[in-house]
Coordinates of C-alpha atoms and ligand atoms in Angstrom, one line a residue:
X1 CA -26.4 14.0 5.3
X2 CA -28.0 12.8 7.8
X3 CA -27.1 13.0 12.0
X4 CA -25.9 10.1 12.3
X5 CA -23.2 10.5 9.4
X6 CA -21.9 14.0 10.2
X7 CA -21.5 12.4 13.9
X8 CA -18.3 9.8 12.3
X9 CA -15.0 10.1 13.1
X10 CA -13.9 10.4 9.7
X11 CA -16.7 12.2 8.0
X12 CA -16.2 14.6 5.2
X13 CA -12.6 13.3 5.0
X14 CA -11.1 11.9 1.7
X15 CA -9.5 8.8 2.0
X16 CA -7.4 7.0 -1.2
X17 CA -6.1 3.2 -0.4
X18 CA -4.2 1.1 -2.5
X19 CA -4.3 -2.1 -2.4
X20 CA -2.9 -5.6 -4.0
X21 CA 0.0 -6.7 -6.1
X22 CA 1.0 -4.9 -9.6
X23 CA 2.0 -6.5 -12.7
X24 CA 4.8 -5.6 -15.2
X25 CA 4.1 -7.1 -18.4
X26 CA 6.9 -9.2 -19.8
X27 CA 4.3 -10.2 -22.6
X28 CA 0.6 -10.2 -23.9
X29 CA 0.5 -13.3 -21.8
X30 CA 2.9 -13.3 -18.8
X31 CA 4.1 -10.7 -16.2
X32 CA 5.6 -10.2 -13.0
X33 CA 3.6 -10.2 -9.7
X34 CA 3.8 -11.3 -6.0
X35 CA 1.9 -12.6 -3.8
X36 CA -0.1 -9.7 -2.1
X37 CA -4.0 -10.6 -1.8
X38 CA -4.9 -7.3 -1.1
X39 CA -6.8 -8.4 2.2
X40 CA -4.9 -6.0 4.1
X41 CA -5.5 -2.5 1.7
X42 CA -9.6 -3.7 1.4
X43 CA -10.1 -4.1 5.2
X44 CA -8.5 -0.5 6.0
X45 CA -10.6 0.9 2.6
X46 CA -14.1 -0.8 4.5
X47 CA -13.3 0.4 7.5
X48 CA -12.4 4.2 6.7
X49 CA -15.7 4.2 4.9
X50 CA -17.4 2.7 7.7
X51 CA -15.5 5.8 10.1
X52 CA -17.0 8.2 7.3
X53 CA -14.7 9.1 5.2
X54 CA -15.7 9.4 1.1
X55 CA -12.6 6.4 0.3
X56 CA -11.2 5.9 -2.9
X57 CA -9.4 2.4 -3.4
X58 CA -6.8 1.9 -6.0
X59 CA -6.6 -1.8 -6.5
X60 CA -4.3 -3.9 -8.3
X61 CA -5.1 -7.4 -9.5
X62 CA -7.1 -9.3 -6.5
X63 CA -9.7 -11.5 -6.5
X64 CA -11.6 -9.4 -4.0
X65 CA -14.8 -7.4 -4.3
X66 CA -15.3 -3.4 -3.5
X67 CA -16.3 -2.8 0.0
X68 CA -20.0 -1.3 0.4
X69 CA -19.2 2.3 0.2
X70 CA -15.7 2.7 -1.3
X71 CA -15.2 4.2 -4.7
X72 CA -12.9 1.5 -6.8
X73 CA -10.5 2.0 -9.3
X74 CA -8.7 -0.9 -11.2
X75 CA -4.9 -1.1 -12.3
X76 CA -2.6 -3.6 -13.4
X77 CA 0.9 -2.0 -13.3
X78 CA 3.2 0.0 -11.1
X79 CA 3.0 2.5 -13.8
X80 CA -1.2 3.3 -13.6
X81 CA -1.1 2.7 -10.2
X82 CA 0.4 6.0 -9.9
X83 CA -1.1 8.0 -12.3
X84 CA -4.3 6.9 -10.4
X85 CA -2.6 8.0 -7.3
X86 CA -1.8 10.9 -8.5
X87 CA -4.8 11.7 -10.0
X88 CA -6.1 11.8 -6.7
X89 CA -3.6 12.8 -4.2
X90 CA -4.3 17.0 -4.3
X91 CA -7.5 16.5 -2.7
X92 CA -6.9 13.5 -0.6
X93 CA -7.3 14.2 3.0
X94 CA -5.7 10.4 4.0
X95 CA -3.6 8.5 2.1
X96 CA -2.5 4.8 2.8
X97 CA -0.2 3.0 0.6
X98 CA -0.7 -0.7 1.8
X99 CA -0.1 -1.8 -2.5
X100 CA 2.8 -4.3 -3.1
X101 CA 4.2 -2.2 -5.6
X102 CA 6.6 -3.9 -7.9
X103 CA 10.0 -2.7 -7.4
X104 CA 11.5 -3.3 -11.3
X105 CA 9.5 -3.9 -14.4
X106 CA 10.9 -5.5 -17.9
X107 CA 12.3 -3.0 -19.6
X108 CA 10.6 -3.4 -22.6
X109 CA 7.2 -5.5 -22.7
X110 CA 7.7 -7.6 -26.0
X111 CA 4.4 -6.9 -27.9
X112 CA 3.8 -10.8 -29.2
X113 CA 4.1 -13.8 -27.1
X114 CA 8.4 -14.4 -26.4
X115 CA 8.8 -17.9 -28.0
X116 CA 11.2 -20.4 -26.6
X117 CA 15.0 -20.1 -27.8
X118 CA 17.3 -23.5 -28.7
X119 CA 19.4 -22.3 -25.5
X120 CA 18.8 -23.4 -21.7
X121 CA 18.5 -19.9 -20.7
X122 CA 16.5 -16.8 -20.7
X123 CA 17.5 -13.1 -19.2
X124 CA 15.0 -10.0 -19.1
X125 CA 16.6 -6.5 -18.6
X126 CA 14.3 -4.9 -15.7
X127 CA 14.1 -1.4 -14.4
X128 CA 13.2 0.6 -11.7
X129 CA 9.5 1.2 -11.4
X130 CA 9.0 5.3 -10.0
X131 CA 8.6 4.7 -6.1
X132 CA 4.7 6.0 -5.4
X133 CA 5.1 6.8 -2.1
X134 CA 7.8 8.8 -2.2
X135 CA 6.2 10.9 -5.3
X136 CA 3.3 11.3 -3.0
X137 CA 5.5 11.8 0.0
X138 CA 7.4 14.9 -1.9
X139 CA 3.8 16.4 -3.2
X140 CA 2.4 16.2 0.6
X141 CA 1.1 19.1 2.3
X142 CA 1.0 19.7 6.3
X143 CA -2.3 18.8 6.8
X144 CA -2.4 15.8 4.6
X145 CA -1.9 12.3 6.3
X146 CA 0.4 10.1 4.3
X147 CA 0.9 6.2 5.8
X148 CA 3.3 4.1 4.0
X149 CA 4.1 0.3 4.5
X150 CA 7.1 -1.9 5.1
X151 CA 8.0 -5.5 4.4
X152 CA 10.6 -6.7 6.0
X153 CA 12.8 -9.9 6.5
X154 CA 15.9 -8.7 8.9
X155 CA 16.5 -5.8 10.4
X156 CA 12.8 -4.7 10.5
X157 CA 12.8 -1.7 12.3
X158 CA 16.1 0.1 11.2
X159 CA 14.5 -0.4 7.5
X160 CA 10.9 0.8 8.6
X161 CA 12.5 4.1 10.0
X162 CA 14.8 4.6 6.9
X163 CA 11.0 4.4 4.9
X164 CA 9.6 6.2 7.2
X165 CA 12.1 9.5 7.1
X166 CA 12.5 8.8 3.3
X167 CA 9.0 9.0 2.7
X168 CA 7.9 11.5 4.5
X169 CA 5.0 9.7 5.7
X170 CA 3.2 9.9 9.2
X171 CA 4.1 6.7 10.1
X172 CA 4.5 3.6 8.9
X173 CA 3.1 -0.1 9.4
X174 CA 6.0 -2.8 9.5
X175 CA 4.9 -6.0 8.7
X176 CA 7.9 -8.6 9.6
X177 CA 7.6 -11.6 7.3
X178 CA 9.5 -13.5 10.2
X179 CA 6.3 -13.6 12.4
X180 CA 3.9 -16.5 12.0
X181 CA 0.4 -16.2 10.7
X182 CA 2.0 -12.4 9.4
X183 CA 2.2 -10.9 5.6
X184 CA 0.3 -12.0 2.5
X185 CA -2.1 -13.9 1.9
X186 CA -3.8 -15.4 5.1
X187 CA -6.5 -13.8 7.2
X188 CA -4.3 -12.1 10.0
X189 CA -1.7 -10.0 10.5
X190 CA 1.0 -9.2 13.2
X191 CA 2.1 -5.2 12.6
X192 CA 4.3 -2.5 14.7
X193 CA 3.7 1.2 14.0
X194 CA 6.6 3.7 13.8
X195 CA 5.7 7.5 13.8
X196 CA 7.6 10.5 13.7
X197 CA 8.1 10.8 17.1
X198 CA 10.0 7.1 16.8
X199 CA 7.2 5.6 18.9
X200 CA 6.9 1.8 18.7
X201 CA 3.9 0.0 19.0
X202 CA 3.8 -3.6 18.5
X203 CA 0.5 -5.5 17.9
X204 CA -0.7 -8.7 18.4
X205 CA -1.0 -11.3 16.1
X206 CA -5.0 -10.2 14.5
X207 CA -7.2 -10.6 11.8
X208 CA -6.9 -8.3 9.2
X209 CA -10.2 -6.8 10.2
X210 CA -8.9 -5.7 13.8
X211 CA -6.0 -4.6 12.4
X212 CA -7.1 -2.1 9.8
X213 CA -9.0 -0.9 13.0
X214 CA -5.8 -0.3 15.0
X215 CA -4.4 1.2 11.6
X216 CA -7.3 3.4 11.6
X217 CA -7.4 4.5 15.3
X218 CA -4.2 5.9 14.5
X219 CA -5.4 7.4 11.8
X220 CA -8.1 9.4 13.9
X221 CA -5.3 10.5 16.6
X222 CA -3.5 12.3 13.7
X223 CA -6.7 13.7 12.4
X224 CA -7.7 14.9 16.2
X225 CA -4.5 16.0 17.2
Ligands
CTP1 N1 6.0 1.6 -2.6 C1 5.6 2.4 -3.6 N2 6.1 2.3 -4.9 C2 7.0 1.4 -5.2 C3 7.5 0.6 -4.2 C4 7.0 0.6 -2.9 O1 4.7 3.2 -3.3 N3 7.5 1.4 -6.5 C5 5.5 1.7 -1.3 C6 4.7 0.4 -0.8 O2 3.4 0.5 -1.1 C7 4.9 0.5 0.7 C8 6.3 1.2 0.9 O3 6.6 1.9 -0.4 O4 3.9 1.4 1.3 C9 7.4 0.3 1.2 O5 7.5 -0.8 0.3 P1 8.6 -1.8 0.5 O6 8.6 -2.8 -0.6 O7 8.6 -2.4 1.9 O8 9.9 -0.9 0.5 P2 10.8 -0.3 -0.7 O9 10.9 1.1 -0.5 O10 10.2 -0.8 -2.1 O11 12.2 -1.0 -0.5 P3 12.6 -2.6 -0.5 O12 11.6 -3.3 -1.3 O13 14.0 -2.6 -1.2 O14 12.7 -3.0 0.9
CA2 CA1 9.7 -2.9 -2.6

């Protein structure tokens, strides 16, 4: 506790971050994924800690190592990833749900390997996975700062604000998959910000260093304000 450290932007605030894709077990040996790298969820985790805040990162499956500073926990499915988010949530000052959640799961994972059948097709039964954000965004009190994402192919913006209301969240990060160099699983990313107040601000076309930055500038504005 030194000067310097009481003197951040973010110190003595609790931070929790997910990050990275889920998997739903079909299974012991397959599942289904996406392809989220998790760059985006780790840069906003690295740089809340660097701002001061005590950051807990929930990470799915990613080939990516824990930021200096942030407090990691690993999950593989939709299912842990919130029971570790909830786990956490009551005392979590800042919350930012960057995870590629899976949507549907199989509905039963088959407990030895699925063998190939005579016919030329195969179907799996899937159901809904519990939507995180929303749980979170139903538990959240005033003070708490909940920031959701939102991938989108058409009709970006009518879909981000439907999240955003639906969620409850402070505002909401669109990523459009129709912008080059934007999404995934490169280095940069192209994002607009919705808030409550229906404000738009669109971003340039950034590493995903500079944008956890803007993402975290914002971030400080609701924490100030
Ligand atoms: N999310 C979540 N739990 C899920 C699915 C999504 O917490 N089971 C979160 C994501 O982490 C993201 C936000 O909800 O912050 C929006 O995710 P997105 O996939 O864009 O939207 P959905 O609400 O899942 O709707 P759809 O996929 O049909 O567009
Ligand atoms: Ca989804």
């Amino acid at each position: 506790h030194t000067f310097f450290s009481t003197a951040l932007p973010l110190s003595g605030k609790r931070a929790l971050v997910t990050a990275g894709p889920t998997y739903e077990a079909i299974d012991p040996v397959r599942y289904i994924g996406n392809h989220s790298s998790g760059k985006m969820g780790y840069a906003i985790a690295s740089r809340l800690a660097d701002l001061g805040a005590d950051v807990t990162l929930v990470s799915g499956p990613t080939v990516l190592s824990t930021p200096a500073g942030v407090k990691s926990v690993s999950v593989t499915s939709a299912a842990e990833m919130l029971d570790a988010c909830l786990a956490n949530f009551a005392e979590t000052d800042i919350t930012v749900m960057s995870a590629a959640v899976a949507d549907y799961k199989p509905k039963v994972a088959a407990e030895r390997k699925i063998k190939k059948n005579e016919g030329q097709g195969f179907t799996i039964e899937l159901v809904k996975t519990t939507d995180i954000l929303t749980t979170l965004g139903q538990r959240k009190r005033a003070e708490q700062i909940l920031v959701g994402f939102a991938l989108e192919t058409h009709d970006e913006q009518i879909h981000a604000v439907e999240k955003l209301q639906k969620k409850n969240l402070d505002f909401i990060v669109l990523n459009s998959m129709r912008d080059e160099g934007a999404g995934f699983a490169g280095d940069t990313n192209k994002i607009t910000i919705i808030d409550q107040k229906r404000n738009i601000e669109s971003f340039e076309l950034k590493s995903k260093a500079e944008v956890a930055r803007d993402i975290c500038t914002r971030i400080i504005a609701l924490v100030q304000s």
